[in-house]
XYZ file of C-alpha atoms in Angstrom:
145
model
C -12.588 13.123 7.437
C -15.240 13.879 4.415
C -14.740 10.532 2.258
C -17.719 10.985 0.037
C -17.227 7.549 -1.823
C -17.793 5.538 1.160
C -21.513 5.348 0.862
C -21.028 2.896 -2.261
C -19.484 -0.098 0.007
C -22.634 -0.123 1.661
C -23.971 -0.252 -2.317
C -23.388 -4.255 -3.886
C -21.385 -3.686 -6.469
C -21.450 -5.178 -10.022
C -20.987 -9.056 -9.655
C -17.570 -8.330 -11.210
C -16.112 -5.784 -9.365
C -14.867 -5.813 -5.764
C -16.431 -2.527 -3.527
C -13.095 -1.044 -3.562
C -13.147 -0.996 -7.336
C -15.675 0.997 -7.867
C -14.948 3.212 -5.036
C -11.605 4.174 -7.738
C -14.378 4.672 -10.388
C -15.624 7.198 -8.792
C -13.472 8.835 -6.132
C -8.816 7.594 -7.445
C -7.926 10.634 -5.125
C -9.424 10.137 -1.880
C -9.412 6.060 -2.368
C -5.944 6.749 -3.134
C -5.925 8.104 0.839
C -7.569 5.571 2.289
C -4.820 3.194 0.767
C -2.162 5.453 1.883
C -2.851 5.007 5.598
C -1.408 2.263 6.837
C -2.054 2.232 10.824
C -0.896 -0.376 12.024
C 2.966 -0.555 9.937
C 2.402 3.659 11.573
C 1.902 2.458 14.652
C 5.008 -0.070 14.664
C 6.996 1.648 12.692
C 7.260 5.068 15.034
C 6.909 2.967 18.065
C 10.147 1.846 16.719
C 11.306 5.667 16.162
C 11.045 5.749 12.421
C 8.862 8.797 11.253
C 7.267 7.671 7.822
C 6.240 10.855 5.687
C 6.158 9.210 2.608
C 9.575 9.544 0.793
C 12.072 6.726 -0.608
C 14.115 7.126 2.801
C 11.344 6.100 4.253
C 11.765 2.711 2.822
C 15.427 2.181 3.494
C 14.573 2.659 7.278
C 11.426 0.653 7.408
C 14.273 -2.388 5.865
C 15.745 -2.147 8.689
C 13.147 -1.853 11.531
C 13.524 -5.456 13.995
C 11.013 -7.869 12.038
C 9.128 -8.632 15.364
C 5.656 -8.974 13.602
C 6.886 -12.870 11.839
C 6.527 -14.089 15.576
C 2.724 -12.793 15.953
C 0.843 -14.762 12.568
C -2.446 -13.126 13.185
C -0.284 -9.431 13.088
C 1.810 -10.198 9.508
C -0.292 -10.547 7.332
C -1.276 -6.953 8.527
C 2.065 -5.934 8.265
C 2.499 -7.492 5.616
C -0.550 -5.204 3.458
C 0.623 -1.948 5.236
C 3.917 -2.517 3.817
C 2.517 -3.420 -0.059
C 0.402 -0.274 0.784
C 2.168 2.230 1.911
C 5.005 1.226 -0.659
C 2.692 1.820 -3.301
C 1.748 5.815 -2.126
C 5.415 6.109 -2.469
C 6.353 5.530 -5.781
C 2.623 7.020 -6.210
C 3.648 10.961 -4.897
C 7.568 10.480 -5.675
C 7.680 8.765 -8.944
C 6.922 10.529 -11.410
C 4.277 9.210 -13.923
C 3.221 6.279 -11.547
C -1.017 6.191 -9.896
C -2.737 3.854 -8.221
C -4.930 0.381 -10.475
C -7.289 -1.235 -8.773
C -7.896 -4.116 -10.847
C -11.579 -5.158 -10.934
C -11.633 -7.661 -7.871
C -10.394 -5.592 -5.830
C -6.456 -5.595 -5.356
C -5.087 -2.088 -5.736
C -1.380 -2.469 -7.811
C 0.159 0.374 -8.730
C 0.928 1.500 -12.761
C 3.580 3.418 -14.136
C 3.958 5.821 -16.726
C 5.623 2.684 -18.804
C 2.595 0.467 -18.353
C 4.265 -1.709 -15.834
C 2.058 -2.586 -13.041
C 3.375 -3.215 -9.434
C 1.498 -5.295 -6.783
C 2.736 -3.557 -3.711
C 0.473 -6.062 -2.128
C 2.469 -8.913 -2.603
C 5.788 -6.983 -2.541
C 4.585 -5.832 0.425
C 4.575 -9.711 1.652
C 6.346 -10.980 0.674
C 8.651 -8.718 2.953
C 6.741 -8.552 5.710
C 7.401 -12.944 5.219
C 10.644 -13.162 3.978
C 12.282 -9.702 3.721
C 12.770 -9.724 0.748
C 13.095 -7.968 -1.386
C 13.394 -5.265 0.556
C 10.606 -2.772 -0.120
C 13.691 0.517 -1.233
C 14.540 -2.535 -3.995
C 11.478 -2.626 -4.776
C 10.608 0.984 -5.081
C 14.424 1.277 -6.988
C 13.314 -0.741 -9.486
C 9.343 0.993 -9.820
C 11.814 4.454 -9.904
C 14.227 3.037 -12.724
C 10.841 2.257 -15.149
């Protein structure tokens, strides 16, 4: 996989910019592809027989997974992070005008055409820890704007 922005990770960014934010400025599509990987979530979903095809329907399926990760304090934040990035990926790929944005500190968010920003990572972590809001619910709210 050719990811041209990775060389930026080796250079020190400006003090107020994270490496991800600097990479996003240079290659937003490449960063979007990187954010869409969500390897751990995809592996857990596949093991449960759920196919993640980057559609809203797959978010409903993820919401129905048995939350075994809650028993593993080391896996919990990783699943939550992946769930948020997957949610963001689905929004960006299916909601007109939605796009990834990276805050200067490095936090990826989704900006809707209306200008509203959704902190998808926080939504994913909340879902992983407590089951709500459901990922499909966050998507539905984003699709309304």
